Short mmCIF file of C-alpha atoms and ligand atoms in Angstrom, two decimals:
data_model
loop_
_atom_site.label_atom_id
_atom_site.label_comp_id
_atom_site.label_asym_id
_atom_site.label_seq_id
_atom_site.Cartn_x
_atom_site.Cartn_y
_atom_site.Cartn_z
CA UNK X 101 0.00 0.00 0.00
CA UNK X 102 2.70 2.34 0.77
CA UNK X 103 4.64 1.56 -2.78
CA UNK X 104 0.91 2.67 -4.06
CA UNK X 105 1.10 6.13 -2.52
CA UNK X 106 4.44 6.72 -3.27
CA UNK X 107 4.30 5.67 -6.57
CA UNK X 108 1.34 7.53 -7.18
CA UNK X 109 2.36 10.54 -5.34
CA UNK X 110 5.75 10.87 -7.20
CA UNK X 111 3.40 10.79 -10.44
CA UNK X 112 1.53 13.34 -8.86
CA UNK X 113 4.69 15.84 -8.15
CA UNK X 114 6.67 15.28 -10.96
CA UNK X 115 4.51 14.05 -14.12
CA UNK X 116 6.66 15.73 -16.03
CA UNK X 117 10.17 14.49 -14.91
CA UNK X 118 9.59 11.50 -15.16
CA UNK X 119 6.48 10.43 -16.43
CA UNK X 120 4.95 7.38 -14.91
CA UNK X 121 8.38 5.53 -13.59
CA UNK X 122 9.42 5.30 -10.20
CA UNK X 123 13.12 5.78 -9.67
CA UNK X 124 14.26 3.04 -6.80
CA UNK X 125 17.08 5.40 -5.71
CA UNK X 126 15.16 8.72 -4.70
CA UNK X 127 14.93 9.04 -0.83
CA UNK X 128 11.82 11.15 -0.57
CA UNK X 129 13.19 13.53 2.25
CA UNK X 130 12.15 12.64 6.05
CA UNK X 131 10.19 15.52 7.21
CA UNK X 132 7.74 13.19 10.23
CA UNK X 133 6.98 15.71 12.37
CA UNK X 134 6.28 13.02 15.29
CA UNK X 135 8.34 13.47 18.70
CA UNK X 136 9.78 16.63 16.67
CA UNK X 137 10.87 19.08 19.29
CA UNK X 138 12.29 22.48 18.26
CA UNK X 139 15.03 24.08 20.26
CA UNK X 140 15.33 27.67 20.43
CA UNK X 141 18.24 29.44 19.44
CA UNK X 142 19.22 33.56 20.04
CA UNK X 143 20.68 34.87 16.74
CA UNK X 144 20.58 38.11 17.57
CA UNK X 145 18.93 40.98 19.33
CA UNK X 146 14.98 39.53 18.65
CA UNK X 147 16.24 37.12 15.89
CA UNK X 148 15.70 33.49 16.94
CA UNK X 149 15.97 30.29 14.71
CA UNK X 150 13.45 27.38 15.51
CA UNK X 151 15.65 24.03 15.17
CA UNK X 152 14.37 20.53 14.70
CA UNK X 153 16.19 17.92 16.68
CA UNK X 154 16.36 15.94 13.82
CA UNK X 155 18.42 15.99 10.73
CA UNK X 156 15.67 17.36 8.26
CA UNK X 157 12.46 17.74 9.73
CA UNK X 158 11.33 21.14 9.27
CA UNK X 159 12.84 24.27 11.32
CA UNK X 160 11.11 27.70 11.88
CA UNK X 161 11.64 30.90 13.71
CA UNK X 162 10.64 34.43 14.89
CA UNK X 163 11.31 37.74 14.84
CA UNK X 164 10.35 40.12 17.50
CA UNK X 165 10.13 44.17 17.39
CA UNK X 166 9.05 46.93 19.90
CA UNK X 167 5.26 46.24 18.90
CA UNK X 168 4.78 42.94 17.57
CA UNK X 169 6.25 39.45 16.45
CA UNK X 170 6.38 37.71 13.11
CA UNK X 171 6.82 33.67 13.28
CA UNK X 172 8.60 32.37 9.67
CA UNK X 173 6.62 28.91 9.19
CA UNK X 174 4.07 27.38 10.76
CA UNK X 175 5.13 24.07 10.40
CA UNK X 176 3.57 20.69 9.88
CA UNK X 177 0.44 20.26 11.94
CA UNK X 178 -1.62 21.82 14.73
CA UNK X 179 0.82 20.15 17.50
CA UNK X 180 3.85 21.83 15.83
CA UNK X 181 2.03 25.02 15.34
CA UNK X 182 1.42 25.09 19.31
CA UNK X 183 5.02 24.05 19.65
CA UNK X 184 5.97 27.51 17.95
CA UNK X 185 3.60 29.47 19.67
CA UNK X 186 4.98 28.45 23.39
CA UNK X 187 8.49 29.31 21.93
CA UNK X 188 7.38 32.50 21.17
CA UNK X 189 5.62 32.91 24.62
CA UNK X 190 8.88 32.67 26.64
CA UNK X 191 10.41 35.00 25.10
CA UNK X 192 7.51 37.80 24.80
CA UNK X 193 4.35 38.47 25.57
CA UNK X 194 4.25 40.70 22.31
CA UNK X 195 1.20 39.59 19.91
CA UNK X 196 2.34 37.24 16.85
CA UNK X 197 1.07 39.70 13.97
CA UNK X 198 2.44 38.16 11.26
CA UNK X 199 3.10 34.44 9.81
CA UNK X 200 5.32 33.88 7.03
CA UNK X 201 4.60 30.57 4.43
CA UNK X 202 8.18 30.40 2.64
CA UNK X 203 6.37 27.81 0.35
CA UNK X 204 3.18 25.96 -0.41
CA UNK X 205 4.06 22.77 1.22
CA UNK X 206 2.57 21.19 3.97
CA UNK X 207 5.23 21.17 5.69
CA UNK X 208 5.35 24.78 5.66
CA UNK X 209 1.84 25.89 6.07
CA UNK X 210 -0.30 23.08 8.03
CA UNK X 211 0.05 24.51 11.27
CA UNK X 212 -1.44 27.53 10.09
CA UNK X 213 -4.61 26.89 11.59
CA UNK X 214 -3.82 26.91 15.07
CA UNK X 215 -2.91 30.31 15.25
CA UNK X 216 -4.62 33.37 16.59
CA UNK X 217 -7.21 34.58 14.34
CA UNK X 218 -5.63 38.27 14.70
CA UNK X 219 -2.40 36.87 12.70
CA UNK X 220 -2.06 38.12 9.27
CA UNK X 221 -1.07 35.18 7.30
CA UNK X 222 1.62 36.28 4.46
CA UNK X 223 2.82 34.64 1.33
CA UNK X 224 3.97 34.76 -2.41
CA UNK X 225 1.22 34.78 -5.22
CA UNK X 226 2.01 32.00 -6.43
CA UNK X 227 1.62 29.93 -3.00
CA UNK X 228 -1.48 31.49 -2.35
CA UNK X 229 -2.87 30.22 -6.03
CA UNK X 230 -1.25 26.74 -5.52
CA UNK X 231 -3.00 26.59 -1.84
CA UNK X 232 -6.55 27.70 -3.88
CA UNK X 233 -5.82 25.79 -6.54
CA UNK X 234 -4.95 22.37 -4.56
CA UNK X 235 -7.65 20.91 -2.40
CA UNK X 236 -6.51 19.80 1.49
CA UNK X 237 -6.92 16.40 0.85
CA UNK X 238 -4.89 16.71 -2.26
CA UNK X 239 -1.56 18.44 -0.95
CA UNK X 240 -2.07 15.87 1.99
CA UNK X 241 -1.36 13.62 -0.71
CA UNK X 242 1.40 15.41 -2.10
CA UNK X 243 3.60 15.72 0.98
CA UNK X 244 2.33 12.30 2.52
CA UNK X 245 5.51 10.58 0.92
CA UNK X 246 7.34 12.70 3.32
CA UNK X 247 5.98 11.21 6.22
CA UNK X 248 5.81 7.39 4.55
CA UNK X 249 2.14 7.83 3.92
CA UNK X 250 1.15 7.98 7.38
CA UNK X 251 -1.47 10.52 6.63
CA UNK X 252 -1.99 10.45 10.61
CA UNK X 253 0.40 12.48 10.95
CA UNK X 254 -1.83 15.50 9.69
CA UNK X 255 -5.24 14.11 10.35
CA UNK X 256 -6.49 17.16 12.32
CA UNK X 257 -5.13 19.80 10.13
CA UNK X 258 -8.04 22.28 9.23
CA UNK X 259 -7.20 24.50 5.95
CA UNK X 260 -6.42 28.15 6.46
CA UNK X 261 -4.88 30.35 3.65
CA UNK X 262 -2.26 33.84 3.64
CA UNK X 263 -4.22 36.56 3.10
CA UNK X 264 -2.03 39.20 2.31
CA UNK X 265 0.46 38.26 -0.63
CA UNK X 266 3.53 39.93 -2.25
CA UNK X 267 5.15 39.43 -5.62
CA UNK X 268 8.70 40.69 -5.67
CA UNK X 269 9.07 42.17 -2.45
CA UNK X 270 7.42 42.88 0.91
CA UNK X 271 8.84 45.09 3.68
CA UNK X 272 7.31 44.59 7.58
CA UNK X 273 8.03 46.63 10.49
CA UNK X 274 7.76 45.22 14.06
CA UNK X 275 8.20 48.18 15.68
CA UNK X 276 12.41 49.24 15.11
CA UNK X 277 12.67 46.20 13.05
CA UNK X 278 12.34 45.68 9.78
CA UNK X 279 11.43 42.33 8.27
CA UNK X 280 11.71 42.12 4.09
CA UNK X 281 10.15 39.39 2.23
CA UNK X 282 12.41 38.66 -1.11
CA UNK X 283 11.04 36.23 -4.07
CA UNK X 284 14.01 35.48 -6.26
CA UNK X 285 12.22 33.44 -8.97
CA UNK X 286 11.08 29.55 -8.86
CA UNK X 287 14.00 27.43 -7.22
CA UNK X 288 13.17 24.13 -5.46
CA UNK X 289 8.82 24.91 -6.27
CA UNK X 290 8.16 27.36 -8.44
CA UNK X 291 7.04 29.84 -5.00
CA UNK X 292 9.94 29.61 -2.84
CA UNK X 293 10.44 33.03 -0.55
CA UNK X 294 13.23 33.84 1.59
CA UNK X 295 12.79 36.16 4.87
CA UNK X 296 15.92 38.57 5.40
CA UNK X 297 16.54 40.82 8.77
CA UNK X 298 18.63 43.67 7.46
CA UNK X 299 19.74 44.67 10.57
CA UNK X 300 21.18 41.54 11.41
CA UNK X 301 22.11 40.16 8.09
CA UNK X 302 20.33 36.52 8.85
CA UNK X 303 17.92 34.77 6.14
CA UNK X 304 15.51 32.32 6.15
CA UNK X 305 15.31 30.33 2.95
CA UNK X 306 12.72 27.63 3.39
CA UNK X 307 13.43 25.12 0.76
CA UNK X 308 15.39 27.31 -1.93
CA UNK X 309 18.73 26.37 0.31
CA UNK X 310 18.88 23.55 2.43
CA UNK X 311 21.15 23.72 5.62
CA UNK X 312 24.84 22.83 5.68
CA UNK X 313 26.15 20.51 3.97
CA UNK X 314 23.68 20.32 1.44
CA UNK X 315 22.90 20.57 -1.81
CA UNK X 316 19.79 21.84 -3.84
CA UNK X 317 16.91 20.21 -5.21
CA UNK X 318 15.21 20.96 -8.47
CA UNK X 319 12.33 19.22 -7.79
CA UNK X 320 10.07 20.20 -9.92
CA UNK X 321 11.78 23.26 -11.71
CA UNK X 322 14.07 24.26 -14.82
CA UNK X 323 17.31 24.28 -13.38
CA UNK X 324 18.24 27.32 -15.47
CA UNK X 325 15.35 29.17 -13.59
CA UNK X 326 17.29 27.85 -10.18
CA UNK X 327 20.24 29.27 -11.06
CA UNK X 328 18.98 32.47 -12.22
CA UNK X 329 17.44 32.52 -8.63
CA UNK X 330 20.67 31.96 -6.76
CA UNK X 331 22.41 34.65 -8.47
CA UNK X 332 19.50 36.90 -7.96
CA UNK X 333 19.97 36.10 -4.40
CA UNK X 334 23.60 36.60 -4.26
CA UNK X 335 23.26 40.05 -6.04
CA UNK X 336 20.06 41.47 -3.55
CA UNK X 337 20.84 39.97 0.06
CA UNK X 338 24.23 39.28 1.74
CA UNK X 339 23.13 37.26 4.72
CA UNK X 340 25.83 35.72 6.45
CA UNK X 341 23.65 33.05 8.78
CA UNK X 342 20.94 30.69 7.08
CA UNK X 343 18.10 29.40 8.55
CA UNK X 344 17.03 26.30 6.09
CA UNK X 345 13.72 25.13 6.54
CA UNK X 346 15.48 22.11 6.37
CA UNK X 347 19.09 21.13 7.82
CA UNK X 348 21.46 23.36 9.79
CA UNK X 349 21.92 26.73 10.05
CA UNK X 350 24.14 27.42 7.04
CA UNK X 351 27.14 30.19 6.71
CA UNK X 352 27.13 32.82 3.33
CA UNK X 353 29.12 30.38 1.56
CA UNK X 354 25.89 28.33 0.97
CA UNK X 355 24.82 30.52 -1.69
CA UNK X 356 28.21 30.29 -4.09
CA UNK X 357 28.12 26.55 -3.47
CA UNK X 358 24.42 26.19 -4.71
CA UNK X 359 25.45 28.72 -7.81
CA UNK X 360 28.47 26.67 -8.92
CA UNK X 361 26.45 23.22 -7.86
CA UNK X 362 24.13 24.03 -10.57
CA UNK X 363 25.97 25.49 -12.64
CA UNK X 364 27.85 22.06 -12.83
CA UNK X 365 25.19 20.19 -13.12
CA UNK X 366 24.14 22.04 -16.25
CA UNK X 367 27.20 21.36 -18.00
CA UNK X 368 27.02 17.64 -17.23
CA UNK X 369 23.78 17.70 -18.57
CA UNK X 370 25.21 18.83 -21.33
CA UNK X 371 27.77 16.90 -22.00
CA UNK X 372 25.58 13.76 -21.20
CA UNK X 373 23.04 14.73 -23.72
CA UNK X 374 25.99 15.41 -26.67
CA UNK X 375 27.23 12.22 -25.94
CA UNK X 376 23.91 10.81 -26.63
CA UNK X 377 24.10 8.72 -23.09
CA UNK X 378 21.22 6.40 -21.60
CA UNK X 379 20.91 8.70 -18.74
CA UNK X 380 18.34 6.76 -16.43
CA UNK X 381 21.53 4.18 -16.62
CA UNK X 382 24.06 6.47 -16.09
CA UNK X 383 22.25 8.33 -12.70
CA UNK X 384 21.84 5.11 -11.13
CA UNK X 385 25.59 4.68 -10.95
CA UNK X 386 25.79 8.26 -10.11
CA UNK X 387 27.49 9.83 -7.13
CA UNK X 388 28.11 13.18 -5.62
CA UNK X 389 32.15 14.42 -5.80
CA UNK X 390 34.26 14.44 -2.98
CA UNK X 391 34.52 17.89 -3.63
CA UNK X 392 31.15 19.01 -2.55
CA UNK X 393 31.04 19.10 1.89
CA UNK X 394 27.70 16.97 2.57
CA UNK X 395 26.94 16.61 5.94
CA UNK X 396 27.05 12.66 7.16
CA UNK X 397 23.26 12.67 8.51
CA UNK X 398 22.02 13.48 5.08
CA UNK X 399 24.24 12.36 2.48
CA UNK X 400 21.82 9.62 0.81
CA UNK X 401 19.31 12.14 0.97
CA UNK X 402 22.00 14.38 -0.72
CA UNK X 403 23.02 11.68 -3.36
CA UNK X 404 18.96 11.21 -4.53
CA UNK X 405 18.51 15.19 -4.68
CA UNK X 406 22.00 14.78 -7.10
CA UNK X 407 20.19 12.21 -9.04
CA UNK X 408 17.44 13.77 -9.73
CA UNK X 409 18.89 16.99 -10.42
CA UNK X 410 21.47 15.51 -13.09
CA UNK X 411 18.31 13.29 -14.71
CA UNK X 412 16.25 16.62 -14.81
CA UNK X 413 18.32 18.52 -16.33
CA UNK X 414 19.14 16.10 -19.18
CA UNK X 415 15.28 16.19 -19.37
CA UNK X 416 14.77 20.29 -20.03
CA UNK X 417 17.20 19.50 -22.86
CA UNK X 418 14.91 17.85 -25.07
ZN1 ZN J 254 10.19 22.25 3.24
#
């Protein structure tokens, strides 16, 4: 039964990579929410990081001003939703104004629901479309293979939606603290958003960059448009902390790596494609270089995001 929902969820996400087949070497990435707990962590003067205790289960955080707070991510159900809302209480009593949704996933947006109804929910366009466009039950579906189709796991999650959207770029103010909301072009989905605090040069990027040691995933988009993205990013914001929404918190360096990563990947494509190569054959044998610093707790999640990087680009050549 769970082959069936895999199978028919990878159909689902990526019809257009690769059509109907299942590829026996992509790790879908672990993001089970279950006995999650998410430690607080002080970047800076009312900048705080929300950090999973496990390697990729999704991380959040908050900002807090004079007047008000803004939480980035609401996480993946009602439970984790209440998890970030008692982080938030012991620091301040300040009212949580705003919620960011870095993406449309589930992961991202399924603890929305739990909190207060005053919150002004905020998120690209284009997630806002994909959430009206997408039933509940069917981006359950979608992000169930994260969570080995144990749909439990998200059982009591009632829909709520952003209601204030941006396109390019949003600026907040908490009260002596500015918040700006950046979209750099499609990247991992074709919404991803990052969150940047000027004043303290720290980013959230959701699932454009991974933490650490990691590398990016084109799951479902051109990986020209990903790497038009990254440079966009390198040119607008110079953060030198990352909060992933999935991983560890990352240093500036991230950002080159994912630029030449892709870049890389392009030319192999390439090359691959000249040379007229049976490509589902060659990314089996596939590996990641040496070259390229994976952290240990991820690396065959790492060496399926390669895969399916190197087979998608081959695809967008034809
Ligand atoms: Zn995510």
């Amino acid at each position: 039964m769970l082959k069936i929902i895999f199978l028919i969820t990878l159909y689902f996400n990526s019809a257009s990579v690769f059509s109907n087949e299942r590829p026996p070497w992509f790790i879908p990435p672990p993001l089970d929410p279950t006995g999650v707990e998410l430690e607080t962590k002080k970047l800076d003067e009312g900048v705080y990081a929300l950090l999973s205790n496990t390697p990729f289960a999704d991380n959040a955080g908050f900002i807090v001003g004079k007047d008000c707070v803004l939480v980035v991510d609401a996480h993946f159900n009602g439970e984790m939703g209440l998890q970030i809302i008692e982080a938030v209480k012991k620091v301040t009593n300040l009212p949580i104004k705003y919620l960011v949704n870095l993406n449309a996933f589930g992961d991202h947006v399924f603890g929305n629901y739990v909190f207060p109804e005053s919150t002004v929910i905020i998120s690209h366009e284009k997630t806002l479309k994909f959430l009206k466009d997408n039933s509940l039950d069917a981006r359950k579906k979608i992000i169930s293979v994260t969570v080995e189709g144990d749909m439990n796991v998200f059982k009591d999650v009632k829909d709520r939606l952003p209601t204030l959207t941006f396109s390019k770029k949003m600026s907040l103010d908490l009260g002596e603290k500015i918040v700006e909301l950046h979209y750099f072009g499609p990247g991992m989905s074709p919404s991803d958003s990052v969150l940047y605090v000027p004043s303290s040069k720290i980013a959230w990027t959701g699932n454009l960059v991974f933490g650490k040691g990691s590398i990016p995933w084109a799951r479902s988009e051109q990986l020209r448009d990903y790497l038009e993205t990254m440079k966009n990013f390198e040119k607008t914001i110079k953060p030198i902390s990352i909060v992933s929404g999935h991983g560890k918190i990352a240093d500036e360096n991230i950002v080159e790596k994912y630029i030449n990563y892709l870049n890389d990947v392009i030319f192999m494509s390439k090359q691959l494609h000249e040379d007229k190569k049976n490509i589902n054959k060659f990314v089996t044998k596939l590996s990641l270089s040496s070259k390229i610093e994976i952290e240990d707790d991820i690396r065959d999640l790492m060496e399926g995001f390669h895969k399916w990087n190197v087979l998608n680009a081959y695809k967008q050549l034809n």
